[in-house]
Every structure is written in C-alpha cells, then in structure tokens.
JSON list of C-alpha atoms in Angstrom, two decimals:
[
{"chain": "A", "resi": 1, "resn": "UNK", "atom": "CA", "xyz": [118.25, 229.06, 271.96]},
{"chain": "A", "resi": 2, "resn": "UNK", "atom": "CA", "xyz": [116.33, 225.79, 273.25]},
{"chain": "A", "resi": 3, "resn": "UNK", "atom": "CA", "xyz": [113.09, 227.19, 271.58]},
{"chain": "A", "resi": 4, "resn": "UNK", "atom": "CA", "xyz": [114.86, 227.94, 268.15]},
{"chain": "A", "resi": 5, "resn": "UNK", "atom": "CA", "xyz": [116.22, 224.54, 268.41]},
{"chain": "A", "resi": 6, "resn": "UNK", "atom": "CA", "xyz": [113.04, 223.15, 268.96]},
{"chain": "A", "resi": 7, "resn": "UNK", "atom": "CA", "xyz": [110.89, 225.17, 266.22]},
{"chain": "A", "resi": 8, "resn": "UNK", "atom": "CA", "xyz": [113.79, 224.13, 263.39]},
{"chain": "A", "resi": 9, "resn": "UNK", "atom": "CA", "xyz": [113.20, 220.54, 264.54]},
{"chain": "A", "resi": 10, "resn": "UNK", "atom": "CA", "xyz": [109.55, 220.62, 264.25]},
{"chain": "A", "resi": 11, "resn": "UNK", "atom": "CA", "xyz": [109.57, 222.18, 260.76]},
{"chain": "A", "resi": 12, "resn": "UNK", "atom": "CA", "xyz": [111.73, 219.77, 259.76]},
{"chain": "A", "resi": 13, "resn": "UNK", "atom": "CA", "xyz": [109.16, 216.96, 260.73]},
{"chain": "A", "resi": 14, "resn": "UNK", "atom": "CA", "xyz": [106.72, 218.75, 258.96]},
{"chain": "A", "resi": 15, "resn": "UNK", "atom": "CA", "xyz": [108.56, 218.83, 255.68]},
{"chain": "A", "resi": 16, "resn": "UNK", "atom": "CA", "xyz": [110.10, 215.42, 255.93]},
{"chain": "A", "resi": 17, "resn": "UNK", "atom": "CA", "xyz": [106.10, 214.51, 256.50]},
{"chain": "A", "resi": 18, "resn": "UNK", "atom": "CA", "xyz": [105.15, 216.26, 253.35]},
{"chain": "A", "resi": 19, "resn": "UNK", "atom": "CA", "xyz": [107.59, 215.03, 251.30]},
{"chain": "A", "resi": 20, "resn": "UNK", "atom": "CA", "xyz": [106.72, 211.51, 252.40]},
{"chain": "A", "resi": 21, "resn": "UNK", "atom": "CA", "xyz": [103.42, 212.14, 251.53]},
{"chain": "A", "resi": 22, "resn": "UNK", "atom": "CA", "xyz": [104.03, 213.17, 248.20]},
{"chain": "A", "resi": 23, "resn": "UNK", "atom": "CA", "xyz": [106.09, 209.95, 247.48]},
{"chain": "A", "resi": 24, "resn": "UNK", "atom": "CA", "xyz": [103.38, 208.03, 248.53]},
{"chain": "A", "resi": 25, "resn": "UNK", "atom": "CA", "xyz": [101.48, 205.62, 245.30]},
{"chain": "A", "resi": 26, "resn": "UNK", "atom": "CA", "xyz": [98.42, 206.98, 244.30]},
{"chain": "A", "resi": 27, "resn": "UNK", "atom": "CA", "xyz": [97.71, 210.61, 242.31]},
{"chain": "A", "resi": 28, "resn": "UNK", "atom": "CA", "xyz": [100.66, 213.03, 242.80]},
{"chain": "A", "resi": 29, "resn": "UNK", "atom": "CA", "xyz": [100.44, 216.72, 242.84]},
{"chain": "A", "resi": 30, "resn": "UNK", "atom": "CA", "xyz": [101.88, 216.62, 239.65]},
{"chain": "A", "resi": 31, "resn": "UNK", "atom": "CA", "xyz": [99.64, 214.25, 237.93]},
{"chain": "A", "resi": 32, "resn": "UNK", "atom": "CA", "xyz": [96.63, 216.10, 239.33]},
{"chain": "A", "resi": 33, "resn": "UNK", "atom": "CA", "xyz": [97.93, 219.06, 237.68]},
{"chain": "A", "resi": 34, "resn": "UNK", "atom": "CA", "xyz": [99.08, 217.57, 234.23]},
{"chain": "A", "resi": 35, "resn": "UNK", "atom": "CA", "xyz": [95.43, 216.20, 234.46]},
{"chain": "A", "resi": 36, "resn": "UNK", "atom": "CA", "xyz": [94.31, 219.75, 234.24]},
{"chain": "A", "resi": 37, "resn": "UNK", "atom": "CA", "xyz": [96.07, 220.71, 230.97]},
{"chain": "A", "resi": 38, "resn": "UNK", "atom": "CA", "xyz": [96.93, 217.75, 228.83]},
{"chain": "A", "resi": 39, "resn": "UNK", "atom": "CA", "xyz": [98.79, 217.86, 225.69]},
{"chain": "A", "resi": 40, "resn": "UNK", "atom": "CA", "xyz": [96.53, 215.79, 223.12]},
{"chain": "A", "resi": 41, "resn": "UNK", "atom": "CA", "xyz": [97.40, 214.73, 219.73]},
{"chain": "A", "resi": 42, "resn": "UNK", "atom": "CA", "xyz": [95.83, 217.82, 218.35]},
{"chain": "A", "resi": 43, "resn": "UNK", "atom": "CA", "xyz": [96.19, 220.21, 220.57]},
{"chain": "A", "resi": 44, "resn": "UNK", "atom": "CA", "xyz": [95.56, 220.77, 224.70]},
{"chain": "A", "resi": 45, "resn": "UNK", "atom": "CA", "xyz": [92.64, 220.00, 226.49]},
{"chain": "A", "resi": 46, "resn": "UNK", "atom": "CA", "xyz": [92.19, 222.49, 229.50]},
{"chain": "A", "resi": 47, "resn": "UNK", "atom": "CA", "xyz": [89.65, 221.77, 232.38]},
{"chain": "A", "resi": 48, "resn": "UNK", "atom": "CA", "xyz": [88.42, 224.75, 234.36]},
{"chain": "A", "resi": 49, "resn": "UNK", "atom": "CA", "xyz": [88.85, 227.22, 231.57]},
{"chain": "A", "resi": 50, "resn": "UNK", "atom": "CA", "xyz": [88.66, 230.79, 231.65]},
{"chain": "A", "resi": 51, "resn": "UNK", "atom": "CA", "xyz": [88.84, 233.54, 228.66]},
{"chain": "A", "resi": 52, "resn": "UNK", "atom": "CA", "xyz": [88.61, 237.43, 228.76]},
{"chain": "A", "resi": 53, "resn": "UNK", "atom": "CA", "xyz": [88.41, 239.59, 225.56]},
{"chain": "A", "resi": 54, "resn": "UNK", "atom": "CA", "xyz": [89.89, 243.39, 226.31]},
{"chain": "A", "resi": 55, "resn": "UNK", "atom": "CA", "xyz": [89.99, 246.32, 224.15]},
{"chain": "A", "resi": 56, "resn": "UNK", "atom": "CA", "xyz": [91.66, 249.70, 225.46]},
{"chain": "A", "resi": 57, "resn": "UNK", "atom": "CA", "xyz": [91.57, 248.29, 229.40]},
{"chain": "A", "resi": 58, "resn": "UNK", "atom": "CA", "xyz": [87.38, 247.54, 229.06]},
{"chain": "A", "resi": 59, "resn": "UNK", "atom": "CA", "xyz": [86.29, 243.79, 229.35]},
{"chain": "A", "resi": 60, "resn": "UNK", "atom": "CA", "xyz": [84.20, 242.94, 226.37]},
{"chain": "A", "resi": 61, "resn": "UNK", "atom": "CA", "xyz": [83.34, 239.61, 227.15]},
{"chain": "A", "resi": 62, "resn": "UNK", "atom": "CA", "xyz": [84.37, 236.60, 229.22]},
{"chain": "A", "resi": 63, "resn": "UNK", "atom": "CA", "xyz": [83.73, 232.66, 228.72]},
{"chain": "A", "resi": 64, "resn": "UNK", "atom": "CA", "xyz": [84.27, 229.94, 231.03]},
{"chain": "A", "resi": 65, "resn": "UNK", "atom": "CA", "xyz": [83.95, 226.59, 230.33]},
{"chain": "A", "resi": 66, "resn": "UNK", "atom": "CA", "xyz": [84.14, 223.45, 232.12]},
{"chain": "A", "resi": 67, "resn": "UNK", "atom": "CA", "xyz": [86.50, 221.62, 229.48]},
{"chain": "A", "resi": 68, "resn": "UNK", "atom": "CA", "xyz": [88.29, 223.70, 226.69]},
{"chain": "A", "resi": 69, "resn": "UNK", "atom": "CA", "xyz": [90.04, 221.68, 223.57]},
{"chain": "A", "resi": 70, "resn": "UNK", "atom": "CA", "xyz": [92.44, 224.02, 221.75]},
{"chain": "A", "resi": 71, "resn": "UNK", "atom": "CA", "xyz": [93.45, 222.80, 217.81]},
{"chain": "A", "resi": 72, "resn": "UNK", "atom": "CA", "xyz": [96.31, 225.24, 216.85]},
{"chain": "A", "resi": 73, "resn": "UNK", "atom": "CA", "xyz": [95.67, 223.35, 213.33]},
{"chain": "A", "resi": 74, "resn": "UNK", "atom": "CA", "xyz": [92.51, 224.81, 212.83]},
{"chain": "A", "resi": 75, "resn": "UNK", "atom": "CA", "xyz": [92.90, 227.82, 215.21]},
{"chain": "A", "resi": 76, "resn": "UNK", "atom": "CA", "xyz": [89.43, 227.10, 217.07]},
{"chain": "A", "resi": 77, "resn": "UNK", "atom": "CA", "xyz": [89.10, 226.14, 220.59]},
{"chain": "A", "resi": 78, "resn": "UNK", "atom": "CA", "xyz": [86.16, 223.62, 221.31]},
{"chain": "A", "resi": 79, "resn": "UNK", "atom": "CA", "xyz": [84.33, 224.33, 224.78]},
{"chain": "A", "resi": 80, "resn": "UNK", "atom": "CA", "xyz": [81.76, 221.96, 226.74]},
{"chain": "A", "resi": 81, "resn": "UNK", "atom": "CA", "xyz": [79.81, 223.50, 229.63]},
{"chain": "A", "resi": 82, "resn": "UNK", "atom": "CA", "xyz": [79.69, 227.05, 228.54]},
{"chain": "A", "resi": 83, "resn": "UNK", "atom": "CA", "xyz": [79.01, 230.13, 230.40]},
{"chain": "A", "resi": 84, "resn": "UNK", "atom": "CA", "xyz": [79.64, 233.26, 228.47]},
{"chain": "A", "resi": 85, "resn": "UNK", "atom": "CA", "xyz": [79.29, 236.82, 229.87]},
{"chain": "A", "resi": 86, "resn": "UNK", "atom": "CA", "xyz": [78.69, 239.92, 227.48]},
{"chain": "A", "resi": 87, "resn": "UNK", "atom": "CA", "xyz": [79.83, 243.25, 229.02]},
{"chain": "A", "resi": 88, "resn": "UNK", "atom": "CA", "xyz": [77.57, 246.02, 227.70]},
{"chain": "A", "resi": 89, "resn": "UNK", "atom": "CA", "xyz": [77.59, 249.53, 228.72]},
{"chain": "A", "resi": 90, "resn": "UNK", "atom": "CA", "xyz": [74.40, 250.18, 228.52]},
{"chain": "A", "resi": 91, "resn": "UNK", "atom": "CA", "xyz": [72.75, 246.81, 230.14]},
{"chain": "A", "resi": 92, "resn": "UNK", "atom": "CA", "xyz": [75.60, 245.53, 232.32]},
{"chain": "A", "resi": 93, "resn": "UNK", "atom": "CA", "xyz": [75.68, 242.10, 231.58]},
{"chain": "A", "resi": 94, "resn": "UNK", "atom": "CA", "xyz": [74.60, 239.80, 229.29]},
{"chain": "A", "resi": 95, "resn": "UNK", "atom": "CA", "xyz": [74.44, 236.42, 230.75]},
{"chain": "A", "resi": 96, "resn": "UNK", "atom": "CA", "xyz": [74.99, 233.16, 227.95]},
{"chain": "A", "resi": 97, "resn": "UNK", "atom": "CA", "xyz": [75.01, 229.47, 229.18]},
{"chain": "A", "resi": 98, "resn": "UNK", "atom": "CA", "xyz": [75.07, 226.38, 226.81]},
{"chain": "A", "resi": 99, "resn": "UNK", "atom": "CA", "xyz": [76.41, 222.96, 226.93]},
{"chain": "A", "resi": 100, "resn": "UNK", "atom": "CA", "xyz": [78.98, 223.40, 224.06]},
{"chain": "A", "resi": 101, "resn": "UNK", "atom": "CA", "xyz": [80.78, 225.99, 221.71]},
{"chain": "A", "resi": 102, "resn": "UNK", "atom": "CA", "xyz": [83.12, 226.65, 219.37]},
{"chain": "A", "resi": 103, "resn": "UNK", "atom": "CA", "xyz": [85.73, 229.86, 219.42]},
{"chain": "A", "resi": 104, "resn": "UNK", "atom": "CA", "xyz": [87.40, 230.98, 216.06]},
{"chain": "A", "resi": 105, "resn": "UNK", "atom": "CA", "xyz": [90.77, 232.09, 218.08]},
{"chain": "A", "resi": 106, "resn": "UNK", "atom": "CA", "xyz": [91.62, 234.75, 215.16]},
{"chain": "A", "resi": 107, "resn": "UNK", "atom": "CA", "xyz": [87.82, 236.79, 214.47]},
{"chain": "A", "resi": 108, "resn": "UNK", "atom": "CA", "xyz": [86.86, 235.90, 218.24]},
{"chain": "A", "resi": 109, "resn": "UNK", "atom": "CA", "xyz": [83.55, 234.70, 216.58]},
{"chain": "A", "resi": 110, "resn": "UNK", "atom": "CA", "xyz": [82.11, 232.13, 218.50]},
{"chain": "A", "resi": 111, "resn": "UNK", "atom": "CA", "xyz": [79.32, 229.53, 218.46]},
{"chain": "A", "resi": 112, "resn": "UNK", "atom": "CA", "xyz": [77.34, 228.12, 221.30]},
{"chain": "A", "resi": 113, "resn": "UNK", "atom": "CA", "xyz": [74.79, 225.49, 220.98]},
{"chain": "A", "resi": 114, "resn": "UNK", "atom": "CA", "xyz": [72.45, 222.97, 223.33]},
{"chain": "A", "resi": 115, "resn": "UNK", "atom": "CA", "xyz": [70.11, 224.40, 225.55]},
{"chain": "A", "resi": 116, "resn": "UNK", "atom": "CA", "xyz": [71.07, 228.20, 224.98]},
{"chain": "A", "resi": 117, "resn": "UNK", "atom": "CA", "xyz": [69.71, 230.56, 227.44]},
{"chain": "A", "resi": 118, "resn": "UNK", "atom": "CA", "xyz": [70.55, 233.95, 226.98]},
{"chain": "A", "resi": 119, "resn": "UNK", "atom": "CA", "xyz": [69.41, 236.61, 229.88]},
{"chain": "A", "resi": 120, "resn": "UNK", "atom": "CA", "xyz": [69.75, 240.26, 229.99]},
{"chain": "A", "resi": 121, "resn": "UNK", "atom": "CA", "xyz": [69.00, 242.17, 233.61]},
{"chain": "A", "resi": 122, "resn": "UNK", "atom": "CA", "xyz": [65.40, 240.78, 234.58]},
{"chain": "A", "resi": 123, "resn": "UNK", "atom": "CA", "xyz": [63.57, 241.95, 231.82]},
{"chain": "A", "resi": 124, "resn": "UNK", "atom": "CA", "xyz": [65.04, 240.12, 228.58]},
{"chain": "A", "resi": 125, "resn": "UNK", "atom": "CA", "xyz": [65.70, 236.29, 228.14]},
{"chain": "A", "resi": 126, "resn": "UNK", "atom": "CA", "xyz": [66.17, 234.31, 224.76]},
{"chain": "A", "resi": 127, "resn": "UNK", "atom": "CA", "xyz": [65.76, 230.35, 224.33]},
{"chain": "A", "resi": 128, "resn": "UNK", "atom": "CA", "xyz": [67.09, 228.69, 221.33]},
{"chain": "A", "resi": 129, "resn": "UNK", "atom": "CA", "xyz": [69.31, 225.43, 220.24]},
{"chain": "A", "resi": 130, "resn": "UNK", "atom": "CA", "xyz": [72.35, 227.85, 219.00]},
{"chain": "A", "resi": 131, "resn": "UNK", "atom": "CA", "xyz": [73.40, 231.39, 218.77]},
{"chain": "A", "resi": 132, "resn": "UNK", "atom": "CA", "xyz": [76.40, 233.17, 217.33]},
{"chain": "A", "resi": 133, "resn": "UNK", "atom": "CA", "xyz": [78.64, 235.86, 218.20]},
{"chain": "A", "resi": 134, "resn": "UNK", "atom": "CA", "xyz": [79.98, 238.31, 215.85]},
{"chain": "A", "resi": 135, "resn": "UNK", "atom": "CA", "xyz": [82.88, 239.71, 217.33]},
{"chain": "A", "resi": 136, "resn": "UNK", "atom": "CA", "xyz": [83.57, 242.45, 214.72]},
{"chain": "A", "resi": 137, "resn": "UNK", "atom": "CA", "xyz": [79.60, 243.62, 214.76]},
{"chain": "A", "resi": 138, "resn": "UNK", "atom": "CA", "xyz": [79.08, 242.77, 218.40]},
{"chain": "A", "resi": 139, "resn": "UNK", "atom": "CA", "xyz": [76.06, 240.98, 217.58]},
{"chain": "A", "resi": 140, "resn": "UNK", "atom": "CA", "xyz": [74.18, 237.79, 218.22]},
{"chain": "A", "resi": 141, "resn": "UNK", "atom": "CA", "xyz": [72.54, 235.76, 215.52]},
{"chain": "A", "resi": 142, "resn": "UNK", "atom": "CA", "xyz": [70.31, 232.80, 215.33]},
{"chain": "A", "resi": 143, "resn": "UNK", "atom": "CA", "xyz": [68.73, 230.59, 212.66]},
{"chain": "A", "resi": 144, "resn": "UNK", "atom": "CA", "xyz": [67.45, 228.24, 214.65]},
{"chain": "A", "resi": 145, "resn": "UNK", "atom": "CA", "xyz": [63.37, 228.43, 217.01]},
{"chain": "A", "resi": 146, "resn": "UNK", "atom": "CA", "xyz": [63.97, 231.03, 219.37]},
{"chain": "A", "resi": 147, "resn": "UNK", "atom": "CA", "xyz": [61.52, 232.12, 222.46]},
{"chain": "A", "resi": 148, "resn": "UNK", "atom": "CA", "xyz": [62.04, 235.92, 223.67]},
{"chain": "A", "resi": 149, "resn": "UNK", "atom": "CA", "xyz": [60.31, 237.04, 226.85]},
{"chain": "A", "resi": 150, "resn": "UNK", "atom": "CA", "xyz": [60.49, 240.80, 227.56]},
{"chain": "A", "resi": 151, "resn": "UNK", "atom": "CA", "xyz": [58.20, 241.84, 230.32]},
{"chain": "A", "resi": 152, "resn": "UNK", "atom": "CA", "xyz": [54.76, 240.77, 229.76]},
{"chain": "A", "resi": 153, "resn": "UNK", "atom": "CA", "xyz": [56.04, 240.52, 225.96]},
{"chain": "A", "resi": 154, "resn": "UNK", "atom": "CA", "xyz": [56.33, 236.48, 224.63]},
{"chain": "A", "resi": 155, "resn": "UNK", "atom": "CA", "xyz": [57.79, 236.38, 221.18]},
{"chain": "A", "resi": 156, "resn": "UNK", "atom": "CA", "xyz": [58.44, 233.00, 219.57]},
{"chain": "A", "resi": 157, "resn": "UNK", "atom": "CA", "xyz": [59.77, 232.54, 215.96]},
{"chain": "A", "resi": 158, "resn": "UNK", "atom": "CA", "xyz": [62.57, 231.44, 213.54]},
{"chain": "A", "resi": 159, "resn": "UNK", "atom": "CA", "xyz": [65.91, 233.12, 213.29]},
{"chain": "A", "resi": 160, "resn": "UNK", "atom": "CA", "xyz": [67.15, 236.37, 215.65]},
{"chain": "A", "resi": 161, "resn": "UNK", "atom": "CA", "xyz": [69.53, 239.10, 215.18]},
{"chain": "A", "resi": 162, "resn": "UNK", "atom": "CA", "xyz": [70.60, 241.47, 218.20]},
{"chain": "A", "resi": 163, "resn": "UNK", "atom": "CA", "xyz": [72.82, 244.16, 218.04]},
{"chain": "A", "resi": 164, "resn": "UNK", "atom": "CA", "xyz": [73.67, 245.02, 222.07]},
{"chain": "A", "resi": 165, "resn": "UNK", "atom": "CA", "xyz": [74.77, 248.53, 221.58]},
{"chain": "A", "resi": 166, "resn": "UNK", "atom": "CA", "xyz": [72.16, 249.67, 219.88]},
{"chain": "A", "resi": 167, "resn": "UNK", "atom": "CA", "xyz": [69.46, 247.71, 221.66]},
{"chain": "A", "resi": 168, "resn": "UNK", "atom": "CA", "xyz": [67.78, 246.47, 218.42]},
{"chain": "A", "resi": 169, "resn": "UNK", "atom": "CA", "xyz": [66.53, 242.84, 218.44]},
{"chain": "A", "resi": 170, "resn": "UNK", "atom": "CA", "xyz": [64.78, 241.41, 215.48]},
{"chain": "A", "resi": 171, "resn": "UNK", "atom": "CA", "xyz": [62.72, 237.96, 215.40]},
{"chain": "A", "resi": 172, "resn": "UNK", "atom": "CA", "xyz": [62.67, 236.86, 211.54]},
{"chain": "A", "resi": 173, "resn": "UNK", "atom": "CA", "xyz": [60.46, 234.12, 210.73]},
{"chain": "A", "resi": 174, "resn": "UNK", "atom": "CA", "xyz": [56.99, 232.44, 211.75]},
{"chain": "A", "resi": 175, "resn": "UNK", "atom": "CA", "xyz": [56.98, 235.55, 214.31]},
{"chain": "A", "resi": 176, "resn": "UNK", "atom": "CA", "xyz": [54.05, 234.46, 217.02]},
{"chain": "A", "resi": 177, "resn": "UNK", "atom": "CA", "xyz": [53.82, 237.32, 219.67]},
{"chain": "A", "resi": 178, "resn": "UNK", "atom": "CA", "xyz": [51.34, 237.70, 223.09]},
{"chain": "A", "resi": 179, "resn": "UNK", "atom": "CA", "xyz": [51.15, 240.44, 225.00]},
{"chain": "A", "resi": 180, "resn": "UNK", "atom": "CA", "xyz": [49.52, 239.40, 228.35]},
{"chain": "A", "resi": 181, "resn": "UNK", "atom": "CA", "xyz": [48.26, 242.17, 230.81]},
{"chain": "A", "resi": 182, "resn": "UNK", "atom": "CA", "xyz": [50.15, 242.10, 234.36]}
]
C-alpha cells in the first residue's frame, strides 16, 4: 500500500512540474504548434509540408516542402524548398529538387523552379531552371535551357519533354550532344 501511495505522490509531483513548465513565459507548446500552421490573409502557411497523390491505392507522386502557402481563392499551393518524388513502375523513383514550386490544386499540375535537378536511377539526370509536371499526361516539360546526362551521353539544349511511362525524352532546340568513351 505504501508503494502505491508513493507512486501516486511521485506521479502527482511530475505532472505538477510539467504543468508548471508549460505555464512559464516563452514559447508554449500551443504557440510552437500554431507557428507551424499559420492562417494568413490569403490562405494557410504550413512548415514541413507533405502531399501525396494516389490512384487505386498506388502512390503516383509525393511532394515535400520546407514551407507551403495554400491560397484557396486561386486554388494553388506555393512551395519553398521542394523535393518531389515521382513513382514509376518501370523506373522506380524519379527524384526532383528545386528551390520553389507551384501546384494547381484542381488539376495537380505543378511547376518547380530554381536550380531544378531531376535524377532517375544512377543513369539519367537533368538540370534546368524550371520544370513542369502535367498530371493528366504523366509528363514533364521545360522551355528553359536543359542539360541531360545519361551514361556516357551529355546533351544540352533548350526545351524538354519527357513521358516517364513511355521512357521517351526529347530535347527540342539548339541541341548539342556529346558521347564520351568510358
């Protein structure tokens, strides 16, 4: 009986200490939580944002961002510090990183800009300034200068279009391709 009374007294002291701690000046746990999701004049700002698109219980893509701003009036989500993963049955994952992005919430079309890097496996990489994802076509497009590395092949040009499911990629204008021997 003495142990039970001692345990209850100890638990009461710990809980009292925790309650006292949260009442101290400074940032409370409620303030820390509300700083992560903050209502703005036009929408909601979220930190450590994550969004996943699934169809028939299969993930098609997932996007992570340091900061996201949802604008319900424009039906868009603006992103900072973007990491996009596209899931392909043939290729596994396609990783895309960029400084910022914009999602059209209705169509799920996206555009990412700022030092965009796309990596597919160990063999294919693309660098450009801006890249668009067209959700209905499951395709990628760019109208900015692009650099593609694919094994021993180095391609530079302006404009890009790629269909992940078809394994088809096109560089459109001012194309310069170099093949180097291993």
